[in-house]
Tab-separated table of C-alpha atoms and ligand atoms in Angstrom:
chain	number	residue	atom	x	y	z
A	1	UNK	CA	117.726	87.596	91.268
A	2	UNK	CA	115.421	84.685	89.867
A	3	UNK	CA	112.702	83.091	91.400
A	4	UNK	CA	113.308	79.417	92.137
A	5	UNK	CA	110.971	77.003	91.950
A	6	UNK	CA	108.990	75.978	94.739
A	7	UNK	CA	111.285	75.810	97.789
A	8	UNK	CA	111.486	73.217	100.560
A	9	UNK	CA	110.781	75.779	102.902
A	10	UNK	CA	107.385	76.532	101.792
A	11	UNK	CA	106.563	73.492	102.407
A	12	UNK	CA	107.705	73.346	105.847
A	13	UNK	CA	105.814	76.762	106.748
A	14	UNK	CA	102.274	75.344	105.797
A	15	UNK	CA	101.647	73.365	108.782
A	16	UNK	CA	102.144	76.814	110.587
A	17	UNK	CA	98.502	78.121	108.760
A	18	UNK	CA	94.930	77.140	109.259
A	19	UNK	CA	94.261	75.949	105.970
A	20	UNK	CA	91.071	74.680	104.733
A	21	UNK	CA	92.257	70.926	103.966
A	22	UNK	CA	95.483	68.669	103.396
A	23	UNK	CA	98.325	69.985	100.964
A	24	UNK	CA	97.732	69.163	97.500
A	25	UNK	CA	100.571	70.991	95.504
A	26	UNK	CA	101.852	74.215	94.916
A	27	UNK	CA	103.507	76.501	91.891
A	28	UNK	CA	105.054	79.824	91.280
A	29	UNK	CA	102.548	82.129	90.566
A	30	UNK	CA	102.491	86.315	88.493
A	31	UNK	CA	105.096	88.251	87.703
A	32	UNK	CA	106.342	90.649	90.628
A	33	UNK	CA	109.757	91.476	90.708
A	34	UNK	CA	110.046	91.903	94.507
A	35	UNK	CA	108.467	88.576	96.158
A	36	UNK	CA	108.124	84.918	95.697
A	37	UNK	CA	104.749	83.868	95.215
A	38	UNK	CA	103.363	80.631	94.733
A	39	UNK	CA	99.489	79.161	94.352
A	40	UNK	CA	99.545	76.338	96.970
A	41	UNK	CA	95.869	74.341	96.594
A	42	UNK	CA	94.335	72.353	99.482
A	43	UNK	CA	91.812	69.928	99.576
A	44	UNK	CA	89.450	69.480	102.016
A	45	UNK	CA	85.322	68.374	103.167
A	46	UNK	CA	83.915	71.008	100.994
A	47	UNK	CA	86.362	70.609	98.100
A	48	UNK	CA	89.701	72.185	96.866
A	49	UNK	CA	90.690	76.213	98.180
A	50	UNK	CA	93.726	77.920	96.806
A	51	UNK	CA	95.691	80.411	98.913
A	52	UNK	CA	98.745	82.947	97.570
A	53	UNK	CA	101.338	81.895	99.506
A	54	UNK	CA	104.123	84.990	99.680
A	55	UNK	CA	107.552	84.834	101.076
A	56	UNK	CA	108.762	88.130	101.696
A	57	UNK	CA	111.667	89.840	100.052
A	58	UNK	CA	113.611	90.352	103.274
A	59	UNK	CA	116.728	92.266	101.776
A	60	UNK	CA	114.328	94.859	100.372
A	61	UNK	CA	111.843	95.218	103.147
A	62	UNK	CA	113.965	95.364	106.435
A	63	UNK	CA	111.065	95.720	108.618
A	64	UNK	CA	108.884	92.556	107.875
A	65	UNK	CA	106.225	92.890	111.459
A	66	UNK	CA	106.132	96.744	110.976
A	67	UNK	CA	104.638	95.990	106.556
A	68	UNK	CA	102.290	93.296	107.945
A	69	UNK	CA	101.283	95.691	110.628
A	70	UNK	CA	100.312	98.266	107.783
A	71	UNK	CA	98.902	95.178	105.701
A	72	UNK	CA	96.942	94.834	108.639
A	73	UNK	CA	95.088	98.048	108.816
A	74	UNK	CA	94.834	98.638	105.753
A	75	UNK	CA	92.800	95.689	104.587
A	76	UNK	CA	90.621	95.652	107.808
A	77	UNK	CA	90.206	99.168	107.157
A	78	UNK	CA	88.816	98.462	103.124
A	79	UNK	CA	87.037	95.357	103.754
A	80	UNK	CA	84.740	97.186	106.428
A	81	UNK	CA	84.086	100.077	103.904
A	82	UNK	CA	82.957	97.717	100.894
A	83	UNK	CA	81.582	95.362	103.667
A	84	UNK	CA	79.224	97.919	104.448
A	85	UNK	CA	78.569	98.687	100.758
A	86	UNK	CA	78.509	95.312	99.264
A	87	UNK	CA	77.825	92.708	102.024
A	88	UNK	CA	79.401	89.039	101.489
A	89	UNK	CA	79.952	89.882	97.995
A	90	UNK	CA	82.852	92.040	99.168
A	91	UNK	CA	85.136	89.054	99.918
A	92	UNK	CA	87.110	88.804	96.902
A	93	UNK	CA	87.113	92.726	96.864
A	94	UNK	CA	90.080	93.332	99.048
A	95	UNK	CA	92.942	90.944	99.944
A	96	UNK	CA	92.107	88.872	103.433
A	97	UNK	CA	95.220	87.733	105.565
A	98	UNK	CA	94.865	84.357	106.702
A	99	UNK	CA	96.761	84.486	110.147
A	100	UNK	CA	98.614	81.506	111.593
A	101	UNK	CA	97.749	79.369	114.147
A	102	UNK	CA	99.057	81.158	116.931
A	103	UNK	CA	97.159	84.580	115.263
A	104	UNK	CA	100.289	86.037	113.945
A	105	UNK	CA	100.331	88.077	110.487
A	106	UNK	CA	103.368	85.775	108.840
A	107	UNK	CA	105.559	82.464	109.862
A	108	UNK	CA	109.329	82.278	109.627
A	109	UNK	CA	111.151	79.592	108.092
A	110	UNK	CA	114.417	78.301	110.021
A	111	UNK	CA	116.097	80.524	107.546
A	112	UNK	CA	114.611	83.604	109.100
A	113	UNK	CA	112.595	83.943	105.714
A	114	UNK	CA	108.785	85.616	106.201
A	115	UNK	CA	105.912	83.731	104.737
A	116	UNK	CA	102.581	85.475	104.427
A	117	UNK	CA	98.964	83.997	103.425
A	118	UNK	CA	96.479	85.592	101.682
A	119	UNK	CA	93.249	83.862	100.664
A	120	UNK	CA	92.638	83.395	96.788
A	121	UNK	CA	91.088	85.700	94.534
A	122	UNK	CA	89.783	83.387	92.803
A	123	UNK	CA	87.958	83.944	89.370
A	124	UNK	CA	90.086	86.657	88.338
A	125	UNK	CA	93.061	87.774	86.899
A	126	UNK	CA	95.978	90.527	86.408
A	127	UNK	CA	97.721	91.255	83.197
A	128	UNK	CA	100.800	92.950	82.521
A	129	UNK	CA	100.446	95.769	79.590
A	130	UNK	CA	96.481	96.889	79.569
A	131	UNK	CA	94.882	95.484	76.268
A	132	UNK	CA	92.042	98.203	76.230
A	133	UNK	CA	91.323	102.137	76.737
A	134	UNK	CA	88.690	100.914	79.208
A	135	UNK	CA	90.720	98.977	81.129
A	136	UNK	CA	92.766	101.866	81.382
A	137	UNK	CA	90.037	103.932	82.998
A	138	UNK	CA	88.811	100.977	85.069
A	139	UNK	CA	92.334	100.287	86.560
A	140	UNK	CA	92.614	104.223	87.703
A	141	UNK	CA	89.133	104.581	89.186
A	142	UNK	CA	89.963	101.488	91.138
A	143	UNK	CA	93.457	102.746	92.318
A	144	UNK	CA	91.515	106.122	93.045
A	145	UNK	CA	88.739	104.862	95.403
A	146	UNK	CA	91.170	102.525	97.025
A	147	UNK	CA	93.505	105.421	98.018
A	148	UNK	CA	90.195	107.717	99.000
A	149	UNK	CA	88.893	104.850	101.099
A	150	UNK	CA	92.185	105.307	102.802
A	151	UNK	CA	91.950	109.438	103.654
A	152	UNK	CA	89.926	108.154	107.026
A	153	UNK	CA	92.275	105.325	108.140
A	154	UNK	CA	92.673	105.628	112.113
A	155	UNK	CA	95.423	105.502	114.004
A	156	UNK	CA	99.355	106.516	113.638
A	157	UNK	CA	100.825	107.392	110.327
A	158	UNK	CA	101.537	104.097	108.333
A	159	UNK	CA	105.188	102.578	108.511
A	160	UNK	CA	107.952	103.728	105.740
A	161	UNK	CA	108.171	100.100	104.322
A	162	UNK	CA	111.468	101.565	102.281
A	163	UNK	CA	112.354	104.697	103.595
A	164	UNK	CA	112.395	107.302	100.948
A	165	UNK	CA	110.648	105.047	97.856
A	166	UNK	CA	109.723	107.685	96.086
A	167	UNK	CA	112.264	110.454	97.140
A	168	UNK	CA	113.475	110.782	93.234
A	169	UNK	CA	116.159	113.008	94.189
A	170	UNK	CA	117.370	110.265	97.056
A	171	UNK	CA	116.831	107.919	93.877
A	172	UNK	CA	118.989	110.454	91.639
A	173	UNK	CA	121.728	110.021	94.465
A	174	UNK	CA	121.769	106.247	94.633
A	175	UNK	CA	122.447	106.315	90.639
A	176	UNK	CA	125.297	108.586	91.362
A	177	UNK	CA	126.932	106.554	93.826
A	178	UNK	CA	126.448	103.418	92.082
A	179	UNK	CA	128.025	105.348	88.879
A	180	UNK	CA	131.120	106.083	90.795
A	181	UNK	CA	131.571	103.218	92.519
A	182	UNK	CA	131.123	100.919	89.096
A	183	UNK	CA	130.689	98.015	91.461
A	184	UNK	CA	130.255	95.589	88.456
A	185	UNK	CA	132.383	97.260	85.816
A	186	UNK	CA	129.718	97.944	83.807
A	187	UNK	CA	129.285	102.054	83.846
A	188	UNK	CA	131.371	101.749	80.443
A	189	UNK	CA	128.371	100.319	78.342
A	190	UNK	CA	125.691	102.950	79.880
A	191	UNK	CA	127.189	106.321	78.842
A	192	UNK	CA	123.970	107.249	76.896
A	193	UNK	CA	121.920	106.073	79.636
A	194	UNK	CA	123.762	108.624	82.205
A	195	UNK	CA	123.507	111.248	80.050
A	196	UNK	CA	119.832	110.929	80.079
A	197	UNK	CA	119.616	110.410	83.498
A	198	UNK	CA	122.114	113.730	84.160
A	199	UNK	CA	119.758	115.776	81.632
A	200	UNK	CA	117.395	115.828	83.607
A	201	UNK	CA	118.044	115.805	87.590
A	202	UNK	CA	116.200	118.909	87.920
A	203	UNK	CA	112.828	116.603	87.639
A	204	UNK	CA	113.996	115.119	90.442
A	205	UNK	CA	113.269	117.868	93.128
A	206	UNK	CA	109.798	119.258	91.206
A	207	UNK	CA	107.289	117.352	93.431
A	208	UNK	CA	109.415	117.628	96.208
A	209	UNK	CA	109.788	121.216	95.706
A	210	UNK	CA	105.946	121.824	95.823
A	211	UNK	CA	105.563	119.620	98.753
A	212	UNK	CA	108.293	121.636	100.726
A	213	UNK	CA	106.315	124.737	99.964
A	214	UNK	CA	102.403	123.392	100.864
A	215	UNK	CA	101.197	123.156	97.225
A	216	UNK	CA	100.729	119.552	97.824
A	217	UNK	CA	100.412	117.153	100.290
A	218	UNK	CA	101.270	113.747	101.444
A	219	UNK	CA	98.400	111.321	101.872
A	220	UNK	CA	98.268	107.907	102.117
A	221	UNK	CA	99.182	106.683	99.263
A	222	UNK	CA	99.727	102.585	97.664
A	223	UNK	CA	102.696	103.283	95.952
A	224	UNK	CA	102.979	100.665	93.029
A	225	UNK	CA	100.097	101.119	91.068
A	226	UNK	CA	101.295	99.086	88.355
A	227	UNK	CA	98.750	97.273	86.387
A	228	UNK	CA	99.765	94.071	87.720
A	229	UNK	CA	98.575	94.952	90.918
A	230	UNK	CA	95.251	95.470	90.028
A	231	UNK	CA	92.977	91.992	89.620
A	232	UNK	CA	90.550	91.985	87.307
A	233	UNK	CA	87.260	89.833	87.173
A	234	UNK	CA	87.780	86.839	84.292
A	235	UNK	CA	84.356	87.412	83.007
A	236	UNK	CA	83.786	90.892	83.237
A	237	UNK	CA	86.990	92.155	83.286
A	238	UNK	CA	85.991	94.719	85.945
A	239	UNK	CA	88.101	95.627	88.779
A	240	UNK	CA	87.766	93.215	91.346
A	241	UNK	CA	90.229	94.187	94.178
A	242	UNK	CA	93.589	96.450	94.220
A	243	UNK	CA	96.884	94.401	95.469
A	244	UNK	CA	100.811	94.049	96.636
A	245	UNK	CA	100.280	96.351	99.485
A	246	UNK	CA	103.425	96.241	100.668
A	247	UNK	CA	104.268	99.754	99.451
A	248	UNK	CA	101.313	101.538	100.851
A	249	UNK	CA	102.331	104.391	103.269
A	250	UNK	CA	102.650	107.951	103.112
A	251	UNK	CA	103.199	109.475	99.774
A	252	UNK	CA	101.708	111.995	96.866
A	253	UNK	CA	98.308	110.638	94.893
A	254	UNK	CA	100.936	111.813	91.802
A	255	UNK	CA	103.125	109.104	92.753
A	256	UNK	CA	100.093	107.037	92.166
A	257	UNK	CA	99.056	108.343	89.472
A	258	UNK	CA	102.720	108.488	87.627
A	259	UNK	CA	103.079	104.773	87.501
A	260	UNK	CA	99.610	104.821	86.473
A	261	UNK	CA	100.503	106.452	83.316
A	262	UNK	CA	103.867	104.093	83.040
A	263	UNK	CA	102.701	101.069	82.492
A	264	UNK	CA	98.881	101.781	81.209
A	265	UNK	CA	99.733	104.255	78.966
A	266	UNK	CA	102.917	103.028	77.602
A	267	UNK	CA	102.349	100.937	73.970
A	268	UNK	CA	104.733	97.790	75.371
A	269	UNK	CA	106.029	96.134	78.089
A	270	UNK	CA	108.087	98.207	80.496
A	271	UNK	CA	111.153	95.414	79.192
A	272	UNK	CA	110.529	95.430	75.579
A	273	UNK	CA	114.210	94.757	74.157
A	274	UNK	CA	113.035	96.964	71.654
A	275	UNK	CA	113.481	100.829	73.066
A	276	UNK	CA	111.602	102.214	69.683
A	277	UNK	CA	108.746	99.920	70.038
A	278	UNK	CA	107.683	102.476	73.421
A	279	UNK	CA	105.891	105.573	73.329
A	280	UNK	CA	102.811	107.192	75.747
A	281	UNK	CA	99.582	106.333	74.452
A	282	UNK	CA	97.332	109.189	74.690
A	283	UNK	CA	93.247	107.766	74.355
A	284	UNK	CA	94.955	105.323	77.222
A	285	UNK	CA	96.222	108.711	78.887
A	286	UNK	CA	92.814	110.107	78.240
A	287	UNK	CA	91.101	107.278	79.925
A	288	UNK	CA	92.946	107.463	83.044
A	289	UNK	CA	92.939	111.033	83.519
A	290	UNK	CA	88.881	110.443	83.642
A	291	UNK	CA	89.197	107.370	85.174
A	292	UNK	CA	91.261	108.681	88.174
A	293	UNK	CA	89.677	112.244	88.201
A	294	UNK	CA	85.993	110.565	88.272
A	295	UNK	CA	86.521	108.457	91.183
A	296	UNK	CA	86.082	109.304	94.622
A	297	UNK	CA	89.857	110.857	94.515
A	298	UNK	CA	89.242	113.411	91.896
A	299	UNK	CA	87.263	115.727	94.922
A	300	UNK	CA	90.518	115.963	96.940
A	301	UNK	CA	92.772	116.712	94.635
A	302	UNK	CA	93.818	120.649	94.531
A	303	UNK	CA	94.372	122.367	90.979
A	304	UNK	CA	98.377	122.148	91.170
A	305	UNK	CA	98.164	118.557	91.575
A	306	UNK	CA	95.797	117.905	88.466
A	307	UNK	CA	97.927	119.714	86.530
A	308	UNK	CA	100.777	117.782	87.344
A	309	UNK	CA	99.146	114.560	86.293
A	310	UNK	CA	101.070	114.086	82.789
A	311	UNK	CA	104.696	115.814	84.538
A	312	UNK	CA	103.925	112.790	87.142
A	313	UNK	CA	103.737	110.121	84.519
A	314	UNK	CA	107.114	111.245	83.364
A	315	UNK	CA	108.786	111.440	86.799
A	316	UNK	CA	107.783	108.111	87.507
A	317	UNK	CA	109.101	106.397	84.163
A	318	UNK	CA	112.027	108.324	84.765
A	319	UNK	CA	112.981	107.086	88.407
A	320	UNK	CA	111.643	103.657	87.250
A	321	UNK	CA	114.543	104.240	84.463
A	322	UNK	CA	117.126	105.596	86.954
A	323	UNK	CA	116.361	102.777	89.773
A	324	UNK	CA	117.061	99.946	87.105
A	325	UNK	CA	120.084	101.361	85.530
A	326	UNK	CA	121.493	101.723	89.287
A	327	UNK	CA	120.526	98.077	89.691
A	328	UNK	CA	122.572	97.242	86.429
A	329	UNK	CA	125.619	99.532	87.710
A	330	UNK	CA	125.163	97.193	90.928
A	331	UNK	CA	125.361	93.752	89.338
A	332	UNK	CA	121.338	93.289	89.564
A	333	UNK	CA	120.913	93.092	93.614
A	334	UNK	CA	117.296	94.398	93.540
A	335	UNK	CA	114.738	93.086	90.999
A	336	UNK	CA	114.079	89.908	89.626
A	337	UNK	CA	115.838	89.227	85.852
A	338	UNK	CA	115.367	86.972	83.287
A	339	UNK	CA	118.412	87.730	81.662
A	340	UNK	CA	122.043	89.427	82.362
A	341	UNK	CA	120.809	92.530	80.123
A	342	UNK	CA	117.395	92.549	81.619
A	343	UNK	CA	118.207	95.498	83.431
A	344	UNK	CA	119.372	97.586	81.188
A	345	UNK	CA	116.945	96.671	78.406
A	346	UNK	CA	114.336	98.051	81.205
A	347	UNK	CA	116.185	101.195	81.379
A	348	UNK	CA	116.641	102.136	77.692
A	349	UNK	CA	112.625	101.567	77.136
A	350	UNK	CA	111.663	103.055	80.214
A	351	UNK	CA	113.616	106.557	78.981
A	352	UNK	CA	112.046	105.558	75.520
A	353	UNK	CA	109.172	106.687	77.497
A	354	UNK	CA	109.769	109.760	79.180
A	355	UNK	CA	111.361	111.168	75.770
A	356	UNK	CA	107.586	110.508	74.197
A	357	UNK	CA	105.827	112.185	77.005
A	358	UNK	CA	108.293	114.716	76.531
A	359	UNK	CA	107.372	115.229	72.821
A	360	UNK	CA	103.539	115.105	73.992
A	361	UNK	CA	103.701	117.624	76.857
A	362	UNK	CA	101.188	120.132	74.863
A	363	UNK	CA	98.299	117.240	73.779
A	364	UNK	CA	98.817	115.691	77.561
A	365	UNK	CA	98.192	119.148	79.075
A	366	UNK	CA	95.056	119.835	77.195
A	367	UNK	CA	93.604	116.175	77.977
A	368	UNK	CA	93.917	117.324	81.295
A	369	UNK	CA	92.199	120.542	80.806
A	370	UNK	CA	89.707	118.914	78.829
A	371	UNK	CA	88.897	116.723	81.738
A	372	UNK	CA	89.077	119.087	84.760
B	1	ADP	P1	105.199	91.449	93.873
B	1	ADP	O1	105.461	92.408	94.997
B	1	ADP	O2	106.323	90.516	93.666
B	1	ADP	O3	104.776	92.170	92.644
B	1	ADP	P2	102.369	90.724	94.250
B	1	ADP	O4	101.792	90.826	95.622
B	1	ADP	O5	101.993	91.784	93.284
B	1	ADP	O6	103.969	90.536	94.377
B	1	ADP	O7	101.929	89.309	93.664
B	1	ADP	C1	102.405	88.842	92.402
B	1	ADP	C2	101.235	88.375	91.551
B	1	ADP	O8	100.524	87.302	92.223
B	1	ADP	C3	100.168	89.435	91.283
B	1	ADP	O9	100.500	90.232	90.153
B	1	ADP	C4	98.928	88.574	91.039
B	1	ADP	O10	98.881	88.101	89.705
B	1	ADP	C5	99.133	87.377	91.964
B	1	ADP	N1	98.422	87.522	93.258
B	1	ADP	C6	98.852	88.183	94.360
B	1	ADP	N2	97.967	88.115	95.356
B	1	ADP	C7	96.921	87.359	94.899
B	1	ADP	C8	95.686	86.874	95.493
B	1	ADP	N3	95.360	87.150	96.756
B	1	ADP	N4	94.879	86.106	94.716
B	1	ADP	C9	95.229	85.787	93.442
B	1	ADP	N5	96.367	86.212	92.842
B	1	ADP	C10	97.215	86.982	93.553
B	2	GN1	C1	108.456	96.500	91.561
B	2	GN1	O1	106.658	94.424	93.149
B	2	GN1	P1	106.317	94.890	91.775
B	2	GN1	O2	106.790	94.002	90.696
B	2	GN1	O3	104.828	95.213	91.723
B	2	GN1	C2	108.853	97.664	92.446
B	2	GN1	C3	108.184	98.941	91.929
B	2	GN1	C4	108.638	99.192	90.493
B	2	GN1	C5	108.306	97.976	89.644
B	2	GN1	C6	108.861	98.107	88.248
B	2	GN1	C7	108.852	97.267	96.194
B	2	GN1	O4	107.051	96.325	91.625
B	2	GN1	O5	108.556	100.047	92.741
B	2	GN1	O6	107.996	100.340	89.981
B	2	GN1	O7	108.845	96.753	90.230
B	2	GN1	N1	108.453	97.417	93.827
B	2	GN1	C8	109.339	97.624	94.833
B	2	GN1	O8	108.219	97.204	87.418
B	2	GN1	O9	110.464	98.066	94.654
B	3	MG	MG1	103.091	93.244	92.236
């Protein structure tokens, strides 16, 4: 997939919103892989007002209502904790759905596709690798209040946006299928990668295993703690307010963590075409170890799951690795890519990756210990 430019449709689904003035113009806008999203600026009395403006990825969430339902709660949910805490200033600290006229959470094109508002954040910004150790640290204690201010959320257990996200053995299956099926004649050029992925299937069931038993347990989680989906003030470059929410439901805080490690403790971009250019970074490792363990989170989590902080970082580069080389086996159906290769080149850094955390097992462990 590629995301086009800005598509008629949007602008036939902004009459359906509130805004705060007439349409000025509108432009693709970060770099998600999952949904189209596009700055669309107003004007109006008091002056120009941007909004995100995000159509849905419809194939990969099936259940559109049932995600803006969670979207829902979970934001009103945050906004009245840091509300209470920080007054007005909290506005920019959470994302704010701007409902349509008729008070519904999205509008649907005469395609059937889902739009969804958010207001702004404006004066910050996310990045895609983290440039600094504190960054690091800042981007886990963020991740780790936001999923504590979640322990208390009311009401029924959140929707499975995709069933089974992080299931890495249901992940481990879906290679295997897409291996034998060879849908786009590719499983040929990826024997190496297979291998890699076969080596190691017995990761797959670990967390799984201790959640079966009661070691762990599932909380609510977000899911997709990549570093992209954390905003960052432009002047400070303190956390401002975590993001893409779309993934939030039940799940492990190691989940969390995992992809925590994966892309802020990696040394390049999770595509790098260059597989040797990757290895964990441990002062970045340190940082979010402390970062994580020294927000509000740290207090809930139990000794098995704090030691299964640097294991998590691998299991997550590793299904990140196994869910884009099943993508490649399927002729690229899922993410967005840049290139025919894309995939793949994803695939061979991300198990880059989980071979260097193997290698640092021992120094990851005692960072750990060091911070417990
Ligand atoms: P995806 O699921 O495709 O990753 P995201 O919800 O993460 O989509 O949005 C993509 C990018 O758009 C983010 O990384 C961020 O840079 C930007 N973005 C999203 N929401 C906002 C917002 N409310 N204000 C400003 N920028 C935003
Ligand atoms: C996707 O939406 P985005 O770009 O934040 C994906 C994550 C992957 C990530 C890999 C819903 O995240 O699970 O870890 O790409 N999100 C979904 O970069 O599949
Ligand atoms: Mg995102």
């Amino acid at each position: 997939m590629s995301q086009s430019p800005v598509p008629p449709e949007l602008n036939a689904v902004v009459a359906d919103f509130p805004l705060a003035g007439g349409f000025v113009s509108a432009s693709p806008h970060g770099s998600g892989h999952i949904n189209e999203t596009y700055a669309v600026t107003c004007e109006g009395t008091v002056g120009p007002r941007r909004y995100i403006f995000q159509k849905v990825n419809h194939r990969i969430f099936k259940d559109v209502p049932a995600l803006m339902e969670n979207v829902r709660r979970v934001t009103a949910h945050v906004a009245a904790k840091v509300r209470a805490r920080e007054g007005e200033a909290a506005a920019r600290r959470v994302l704010t759905v701007v409902p349509t006229r008729d008070g519904r959470d999205f509008a649907q094109d005469e395609g059937g596709g889902y739009w969804r508002v958010y207001d702004f954040i404006e004066g910050a910004h996310t990045v895609d690798r983290v440039t600094n150790v504190a960054q690091a640290r800042a981007a886990a204690g963020a991740f780790g209040e936001f999923q504590a201010q979640l322990a208390d959320l009311p009401g029924a257990r959140l929707h499975e946006t995709i069933p089974n996200f992080h299931h890495t053995r249901s992940r481990f299956e879906a290679l295997r299928r897409a291996l034998t099926a060879d849908s786009a004649g590719r499983a040929g050029e990826v024997k190496a990668e297979i291998d890699f992925a076969f080596a190691r299937e017995a990761d797959a069931d670990l967390l799984l295993g201790l959640l079966a038993r009661g070691e762990i347990s599932e909380r609510v989680t977000h899911n997709d703690t990549k570093i992209n989906n954390v905003m960052l003030d432009d002047v400070t470059g303190r956390t401002v307010a975590v993001i893409d929410l779309d993934t939030i439901m039940p799940g492990l805080p190691l989940y969390d963590f995992g992809e925590m490690v994966r892309t802020s403790a990696s040394s390049t971009f999770e595509d790098d075409p260059n597989p040797g250019n990757m290895v964990v970074r441990l002062p970045e490792f340190r940082a979010l170890v402390e970062g994580y363990l020294g927000s509000a989170v740290g207090g809930v989590l139990n000794a098995t799951e704090r030691a299964h902080l640097g294991f998590a970082g691998k299991l997550m580069t590793y299904e990140n690795g196994v869910r884009f080389l099943t993508d490649y086996l399927q002729g690229d159906t899922y993410y967005k890519i840049k290139h025919p290769r894309h995939n793949l080149e994803r695939t061979r850094t991300q198990f880059a990756l989980v071979r260097s955390i193997e290698e640092k097992t021992a120094e990851m462990t005692a960072i750990i210990e060091q911070s417990s």
